[in-house]
GROMACS .gro file of C-alpha atoms in nm:
model
  343
    1UNK     CA    1  10.051   3.429 -11.385
    2UNK     CA    2  10.346   3.433 -11.618
    3UNK     CA    3  10.347   3.065 -11.717
    4UNK     CA    4  10.029   3.095 -11.730
    5UNK     CA    5   9.981   3.354 -11.975
    6UNK     CA    6  10.337   3.158 -12.189
    7UNK     CA    7  10.061   2.888 -12.190
    8UNK     CA    8   9.770   3.046 -12.328
    9UNK     CA    9   9.960   3.270 -12.599
   10UNK     CA   10  10.123   2.890 -12.689
   11UNK     CA   11   9.786   2.731 -12.705
   12UNK     CA   12   9.654   2.973 -12.942
   13UNK     CA   13   9.969   3.007 -13.191
   14UNK     CA   14   9.928   2.576 -13.188
   15UNK     CA   15   9.588   2.656 -13.268
   16UNK     CA   16   9.636   2.931 -13.556
   17UNK     CA   17   9.910   2.738 -13.713
   18UNK     CA   18   9.655   2.436 -13.714
   19UNK     CA   19   9.401   2.620 -13.870
   20UNK     CA   20   9.646   2.732 -14.142
   21UNK     CA   21   9.728   2.330 -14.187
   22UNK     CA   22   9.442   2.154 -14.224
   23UNK     CA   23   9.265   2.097 -14.505
   24UNK     CA   24   8.882   2.272 -14.543
   25UNK     CA   25   8.591   2.031 -14.555
   26UNK     CA   26   8.553   1.937 -14.929
   27UNK     CA   27   8.180   2.010 -14.949
   28UNK     CA   28   7.906   1.854 -15.059
   29UNK     CA   29   7.988   1.929 -15.474
   30UNK     CA   30   8.344   1.789 -15.436
   31UNK     CA   31   8.276   1.499 -15.246
   32UNK     CA   32   7.990   1.374 -15.510
   33UNK     CA   33   8.229   1.463 -15.774
   34UNK     CA   34   8.496   1.207 -15.633
   35UNK     CA   35   8.278   0.936 -15.569
   36UNK     CA   36   8.147   0.975 -15.946
   37UNK     CA   37   8.492   0.951 -16.035
   38UNK     CA   38   8.388   1.246 -16.257
   39UNK     CA   39   8.336   1.613 -16.318
   40UNK     CA   40   8.056   1.774 -16.529
   41UNK     CA   41   8.071   2.044 -16.678
   42UNK     CA   42   7.811   2.212 -16.843
   43UNK     CA   43   7.916   2.438 -17.179
   44UNK     CA   44   7.792   2.602 -17.491
   45UNK     CA   45   7.573   2.420 -17.791
   46UNK     CA   46   7.863   2.533 -18.031
   47UNK     CA   47   8.126   2.830 -18.117
   48UNK     CA   48   8.466   2.864 -18.231
   49UNK     CA   49   8.703   2.992 -17.945
   50UNK     CA   50   8.457   2.880 -17.653
   51UNK     CA   51   8.312   2.556 -17.711
   52UNK     CA   52   8.310   2.315 -18.015
   53UNK     CA   53   8.364   2.024 -18.137
   54UNK     CA   54   8.628   1.918 -18.352
   55UNK     CA   55   8.637   1.627 -18.633
   56UNK     CA   56   8.686   1.387 -18.386
   57UNK     CA   57   8.356   1.488 -18.183
   58UNK     CA   58   8.590   1.637 -17.876
   59UNK     CA   59   8.535   1.988 -17.770
   60UNK     CA   60   8.768   2.233 -17.803
   61UNK     CA   61   8.811   2.617 -17.671
   62UNK     CA   62   8.868   2.805 -17.395
   63UNK     CA   63   8.555   2.656 -17.208
   64UNK     CA   64   8.630   2.356 -17.261
   65UNK     CA   65   8.990   2.340 -17.183
   66UNK     CA   66   8.892   2.544 -16.808
   67UNK     CA   67   8.627   2.253 -16.746
   68UNK     CA   68   8.919   1.984 -16.873
   69UNK     CA   69   9.182   2.219 -16.574
   70UNK     CA   70   8.881   2.162 -16.287
   71UNK     CA   71   8.958   1.792 -16.349
   72UNK     CA   72   9.292   1.785 -16.370
   73UNK     CA   73   9.293   2.025 -16.009
   74UNK     CA   74   9.046   1.740 -15.869
   75UNK     CA   75   9.216   1.414 -16.006
   76UNK     CA   76   9.539   1.456 -16.197
   77UNK     CA   77   9.365   1.411 -16.509
   78UNK     CA   78   9.262   1.610 -16.777
   79UNK     CA   79   8.972   1.336 -16.911
   80UNK     CA   80   8.772   1.287 -16.626
   81UNK     CA   81   8.482   1.518 -16.691
   82UNK     CA   82   8.163   1.475 -16.928
   83UNK     CA   83   8.012   1.813 -17.114
   84UNK     CA   84   7.704   1.913 -17.128
   85UNK     CA   85   7.592   2.123 -17.406
   86UNK     CA   86   7.326   2.338 -17.275
   87UNK     CA   87   7.153   2.621 -17.473
   88UNK     CA   88   7.111   2.970 -17.346
   89UNK     CA   89   6.777   2.949 -17.215
   90UNK     CA   90   6.852   2.641 -17.032
   91UNK     CA   91   7.197   2.651 -16.905
   92UNK     CA   92   7.079   2.764 -16.550
   93UNK     CA   93   6.820   2.592 -16.488
   94UNK     CA   94   7.006   2.273 -16.543
   95UNK     CA   95   7.303   2.401 -16.289
   96UNK     CA   96   7.047   2.457 -16.032
   97UNK     CA   97   6.862   2.107 -16.094
   98UNK     CA   98   7.225   1.978 -16.017
   99UNK     CA   99   7.300   1.830 -16.398
  100UNK     CA  100   7.598   1.996 -16.414
  101UNK     CA  101   7.820   2.087 -16.102
  102UNK     CA  102   7.997   2.428 -16.227
  103UNK     CA  103   7.853   2.613 -16.549
  104UNK     CA  104   8.196   2.738 -16.766
  105UNK     CA  105   7.946   2.904 -17.102
  106UNK     CA  106   8.031   3.249 -17.195
  107UNK     CA  107   7.775   3.363 -16.928
  108UNK     CA  108   7.801   3.703 -16.842
  109UNK     CA  109   7.785   3.806 -16.441
  110UNK     CA  110   7.505   4.056 -16.372
  111UNK     CA  111   7.300   4.188 -16.035
  112UNK     CA  112   6.995   3.977 -16.105
  113UNK     CA  113   7.142   3.681 -16.172
  114UNK     CA  114   7.394   3.704 -15.953
  115UNK     CA  115   7.107   3.727 -15.630
  116UNK     CA  116   6.840   3.593 -15.798
  117UNK     CA  117   6.868   3.248 -15.914
  118UNK     CA  118   7.022   3.092 -15.632
  119UNK     CA  119   7.364   3.054 -15.831
  120UNK     CA  120   7.674   3.226 -15.768
  121UNK     CA  121   7.937   3.353 -16.037
  122UNK     CA  122   8.257   3.240 -15.889
  123UNK     CA  123   8.518   3.452 -16.106
  124UNK     CA  124   8.550   3.669 -16.397
  125UNK     CA  125   8.765   3.470 -16.678
  126UNK     CA  126   8.706   3.640 -16.978
  127UNK     CA  127   8.608   3.979 -17.069
  128UNK     CA  128   8.405   4.119 -17.381
  129UNK     CA  129   8.154   4.347 -17.502
  130UNK     CA  130   7.819   4.360 -17.736
  131UNK     CA  131   7.842   4.390 -18.088
  132UNK     CA  132   7.683   4.369 -18.421
  133UNK     CA  133   7.807   4.149 -18.722
  134UNK     CA  134   7.676   4.237 -19.085
  135UNK     CA  135   7.750   4.130 -19.410
  136UNK     CA  136   7.984   4.358 -19.610
  137UNK     CA  137   7.732   4.498 -19.898
  138UNK     CA  138   7.492   4.612 -19.668
  139UNK     CA  139   7.730   4.955 -19.656
  140UNK     CA  140   7.656   4.946 -19.286
  141UNK     CA  141   7.931   5.129 -19.107
  142UNK     CA  142   7.797   5.196 -18.750
  143UNK     CA  143   7.495   5.050 -18.576
  144UNK     CA  144   7.279   5.369 -18.606
  145UNK     CA  145   7.242   5.333 -19.007
  146UNK     CA  146   7.058   4.968 -18.876
  147UNK     CA  147   6.692   5.171 -18.916
  148UNK     CA  148   6.462   4.914 -18.911
  149UNK     CA  149   6.678   4.635 -18.980
  150UNK     CA  150   6.572   4.273 -18.823
  151UNK     CA  151   6.898   4.135 -18.598
  152UNK     CA  152   6.921   3.806 -18.509
  153UNK     CA  153   6.968   3.734 -18.128
  154UNK     CA  154   6.992   3.405 -17.895
  155UNK     CA  155   6.717   3.369 -17.636
  156UNK     CA  156   6.808   3.375 -17.298
  157UNK     CA  157   7.103   3.604 -17.324
  158UNK     CA  158   7.199   3.956 -17.219
  159UNK     CA  159   7.209   4.048 -17.564
  160UNK     CA  160   6.838   4.064 -17.616
  161UNK     CA  161   6.801   4.312 -17.330
  162UNK     CA  162   7.137   4.531 -17.457
  163UNK     CA  163   7.001   4.546 -17.820
  164UNK     CA  164   6.630   4.689 -17.734
  165UNK     CA  165   6.780   4.911 -17.467
  166UNK     CA  166   7.039   5.040 -17.702
  167UNK     CA  167   6.752   5.118 -18.003
  168UNK     CA  168   6.488   5.205 -17.765
  169UNK     CA  169   6.775   5.525 -17.683
  170UNK     CA  170   6.845   5.632 -17.990
  171UNK     CA  171   6.506   5.612 -18.095
  172UNK     CA  172   6.588   5.384 -18.385
  173UNK     CA  173   6.322   5.124 -18.478
  174UNK     CA  174   6.444   4.728 -18.559
  175UNK     CA  175   6.259   4.387 -18.565
  176UNK     CA  176   6.464   4.117 -18.347
  177UNK     CA  177   6.430   3.718 -18.487
  178UNK     CA  178   6.521   3.517 -18.174
  179UNK     CA  179   6.673   3.161 -18.200
  180UNK     CA  180   6.758   2.922 -17.968
  181UNK     CA  181   7.089   2.840 -18.032
  182UNK     CA  182   7.410   2.996 -18.239
  183UNK     CA  183   7.425   2.809 -18.511
  184UNK     CA  184   7.104   2.882 -18.595
  185UNK     CA  185   7.131   3.250 -18.582
  186UNK     CA  186   7.460   3.199 -18.766
  187UNK     CA  187   7.216   2.994 -19.007
  188UNK     CA  188   6.982   3.289 -19.058
  189UNK     CA  189   7.235   3.525 -19.095
  190UNK     CA  190   7.414   3.392 -19.381
  191UNK     CA  191   7.066   3.270 -19.557
  192UNK     CA  192   6.973   3.659 -19.580
  193UNK     CA  193   6.641   3.626 -19.250
  194UNK     CA  194   6.834   3.881 -19.087
  195UNK     CA  195   7.031   4.164 -19.156
  196UNK     CA  196   7.263   4.143 -18.864
  197UNK     CA  197   7.339   3.931 -18.555
  198UNK     CA  198   7.399   4.088 -18.230
  199UNK     CA  199   7.599   3.886 -18.007
  200UNK     CA  200   7.894   3.931 -17.779
  201UNK     CA  201   8.261   4.010 -17.999
  202UNK     CA  202   8.453   3.715 -17.918
  203UNK     CA  203   8.072   3.473 -18.006
  204UNK     CA  204   8.078   3.673 -18.351
  205UNK     CA  205   8.425   3.659 -18.449
  206UNK     CA  206   8.455   3.238 -18.342
  207UNK     CA  207   8.042   3.282 -18.576
  208UNK     CA  208   8.249   3.424 -18.865
  209UNK     CA  209   8.541   3.182 -18.812
  210UNK     CA  210   8.342   2.866 -18.895
  211UNK     CA  211   8.138   3.064 -19.195
  212UNK     CA  212   8.203   2.968 -19.577
  213UNK     CA  213   8.315   3.271 -19.684
  214UNK     CA  214   8.434   3.481 -19.320
  215UNK     CA  215   8.601   3.792 -19.530
  216UNK     CA  216   8.233   3.894 -19.672
  217UNK     CA  217   8.123   4.003 -19.299
  218UNK     CA  218   8.204   4.236 -19.121
  219UNK     CA  219   8.206   4.292 -18.710
  220UNK     CA  220   8.098   4.636 -18.631
  221UNK     CA  221   8.329   4.830 -18.407
  222UNK     CA  222   8.109   4.976 -18.176
  223UNK     CA  223   8.050   4.797 -17.824
  224UNK     CA  224   7.708   4.849 -17.641
  225UNK     CA  225   7.755   4.683 -17.322
  226UNK     CA  226   8.010   4.511 -17.028
  227UNK     CA  227   8.011   4.108 -17.108
  228UNK     CA  228   8.224   3.942 -16.787
  229UNK     CA  229   8.180   3.566 -16.818
  230UNK     CA  230   8.226   3.441 -16.572
  231UNK     CA  231   8.228   3.037 -16.346
  232UNK     CA  232   7.855   2.994 -16.237
  233UNK     CA  233   7.800   2.781 -15.901
  234UNK     CA  234   7.498   2.687 -15.721
  235UNK     CA  235   7.486   2.855 -15.387
  236UNK     CA  236   7.551   2.678 -15.036
  237UNK     CA  237   7.852   2.553 -15.169
  238UNK     CA  238   8.143   2.710 -14.996
  239UNK     CA  239   8.405   2.463 -15.054
  240UNK     CA  240   8.341   2.402 -15.385
  241UNK     CA  241   8.308   2.808 -15.472
  242UNK     CA  242   8.615   2.819 -15.305
  243UNK     CA  243   8.776   2.597 -15.540
  244UNK     CA  244   8.676   2.712 -15.883
  245UNK     CA  245   8.759   3.086 -15.759
  246UNK     CA  246   9.109   2.989 -15.662
  247UNK     CA  247   9.202   2.748 -15.935
  248UNK     CA  248   9.095   2.997 -16.223
  249UNK     CA  249   9.326   3.252 -16.022
  250UNK     CA  250   9.568   2.993 -16.043
  251UNK     CA  251   9.589   2.968 -16.398
  252UNK     CA  252   9.604   3.346 -16.436
  253UNK     CA  253   9.883   3.395 -16.183
  254UNK     CA  254  10.112   3.102 -16.355
  255UNK     CA  255  10.038   3.330 -16.641
  256UNK     CA  256  10.156   3.632 -16.418
  257UNK     CA  257  10.486   3.495 -16.295
  258UNK     CA  258  10.597   3.323 -16.649
  259UNK     CA  259  10.503   2.948 -16.563
  260UNK     CA  260  10.361   2.767 -16.863
  261UNK     CA  261  10.345   2.444 -17.002
  262UNK     CA  262  10.715   2.380 -17.143
  263UNK     CA  263  10.880   2.531 -16.748
  264UNK     CA  264  10.647   2.420 -16.488
  265UNK     CA  265  10.840   2.078 -16.410
  266UNK     CA  266  11.179   2.289 -16.435
  267UNK     CA  267  11.060   2.560 -16.225
  268UNK     CA  268  10.892   2.339 -15.998
  269UNK     CA  269  11.227   2.219 -15.923
  270UNK     CA  270  11.415   2.541 -15.930
  271UNK     CA  271  11.260   2.843 -15.850
  272UNK     CA  272  11.350   3.025 -15.522
  273UNK     CA  273  11.018   3.244 -15.592
  274UNK     CA  274  10.803   3.219 -15.216
  275UNK     CA  275  10.475   3.272 -15.454
  276UNK     CA  276  10.632   3.003 -15.741
  277UNK     CA  277  10.655   2.778 -15.462
  278UNK     CA  278  10.348   2.809 -15.295
  279UNK     CA  279  10.178   2.824 -15.658
  280UNK     CA  280  10.335   2.493 -15.800
  281UNK     CA  281  10.320   2.314 -15.447
  282UNK     CA  282  10.661   2.288 -15.357
  283UNK     CA  283  10.476   2.431 -15.011
  284UNK     CA  284  10.158   2.248 -14.964
  285UNK     CA  285   9.916   2.511 -14.798
  286UNK     CA  286   9.742   2.637 -15.113
  287UNK     CA  287   9.638   2.278 -15.182
  288UNK     CA  288   9.548   2.194 -14.816
  289UNK     CA  289   9.295   2.479 -14.769
  290UNK     CA  290   9.103   2.344 -15.124
  291UNK     CA  291   9.143   1.979 -14.970
  292UNK     CA  292   9.351   1.882 -15.307
  293UNK     CA  293   9.684   1.762 -15.377
  294UNK     CA  294  10.003   2.019 -15.287
  295UNK     CA  295  10.024   2.028 -15.689
  296UNK     CA  296   9.730   2.058 -15.820
  297UNK     CA  297   9.792   2.413 -15.983
  298UNK     CA  298  10.100   2.283 -16.105
  299UNK     CA  299   9.925   1.960 -16.233
  300UNK     CA  300   9.709   2.209 -16.436
  301UNK     CA  301   9.964   2.434 -16.606
  302UNK     CA  302  10.160   2.114 -16.704
  303UNK     CA  303   9.864   1.912 -16.840
  304UNK     CA  304   9.709   2.269 -17.003
  305UNK     CA  305   9.897   2.585 -16.978
  306UNK     CA  306   9.877   2.899 -16.806
  307UNK     CA  307   9.650   3.164 -16.923
  308UNK     CA  308   9.760   3.339 -17.223
  309UNK     CA  309   9.854   2.974 -17.366
  310UNK     CA  310   9.495   2.890 -17.288
  311UNK     CA  311   9.400   3.202 -17.529
  312UNK     CA  312   9.609   3.186 -17.758
  313UNK     CA  313   9.538   2.798 -17.786
  314UNK     CA  314   9.181   2.911 -17.884
  315UNK     CA  315   9.179   3.310 -17.992
  316UNK     CA  316   9.525   3.349 -18.109
  317UNK     CA  317   9.668   3.493 -18.449
  318UNK     CA  318   9.729   3.150 -18.509
  319UNK     CA  319   9.348   3.026 -18.495
  320UNK     CA  320   9.094   3.058 -18.763
  321UNK     CA  321   8.916   3.321 -18.468
  322UNK     CA  322   9.186   3.595 -18.433
  323UNK     CA  323   9.086   3.767 -18.209
  324UNK     CA  324   9.331   4.070 -17.977
  325UNK     CA  325   9.321   3.980 -17.657
  326UNK     CA  326   9.243   4.339 -17.589
  327UNK     CA  327   9.084   4.350 -17.206
  328UNK     CA  328   9.188   4.045 -17.185
  329UNK     CA  329   9.582   4.102 -17.129
  330UNK     CA  330   9.685   4.084 -16.800
  331UNK     CA  331   9.669   4.409 -16.601
  332UNK     CA  332  10.084   4.436 -16.595
  333UNK     CA  333  10.034   4.470 -16.997
  334UNK     CA  334   9.699   4.701 -16.994
  335UNK     CA  335   9.468   4.456 -16.958
  336UNK     CA  336   9.185   4.312 -16.729
  337UNK     CA  337   9.298   4.013 -16.619
  338UNK     CA  338   9.435   3.988 -16.264
  339UNK     CA  339   9.447   3.723 -16.042
  340UNK     CA  340   9.434   3.825 -15.640
  341UNK     CA  341   9.728   3.724 -15.392
  342UNK     CA  342   9.748   3.296 -15.386
  343UNK     CA  343   9.908   3.316 -15.032
   0.00000   0.00000   0.00000
């Protein structure tokens, strides 16, 4: 009996080891991406900091770089991504229909979006809040001053409801004017067709940075909502959900561990920290669990940088947007950005 118990224990241990080291099934989305040789990523139609074409027509911004990072994780090639610019009202339909594989598009996680659209919010990568921008000479210092104001809003966003709910709560009338795209609302604001523009503060900062005279405009300090942006995916493919979710955490974890574009190679070669060795693929279990190359996260950081580097590249003090990190600081620095343990 003792030898039988010993054999059973050995078999259980062997099975557990096999399950830990055997890669998960890739899932239909990852299989389709690999067969296509290209990731298709849904992004904003154009807002500085998140996704905006540069003078060469190449998309720049945090969302664009996060898309590129997924391509690096899969192919070790940041160019193997096709961007699809989607309006607020078409983004979820395009994802649900299979037009894009993933949506990195300033999309707030809400309960109804998460449970009624056939989609799934994978992970929060940016924390924001609804605000308003006005022309300096309007004489407005707080939102309650905007009685009877005409406010530009983007159709199909949470900002529509947030604005209506707030003005109703303080019994202040206003007139909404809805636009399909951010650039349309910005043009209307500058032309005087609206007294204010209401959307998330980060996007207001991006819009202001693109104006001919940014100093003519003020973003009011008040915030009226929680707007956690996340990657959205179609339901029903757990393996793809896992990949996008843990890829995003890996980019954050790299900043927590001090791994940068400049030192990733050296840290992979010399670090004795077990967490760093796992992250950078010295030990292969993270890559195996996602059916990726063991060096997938190392390749991403070496190519695009960690979360802080990506943020600074598009929102930092040397950029036109110049948006302080605020809640998007690491949790160790008083912010909300936090990677779940990669182990």
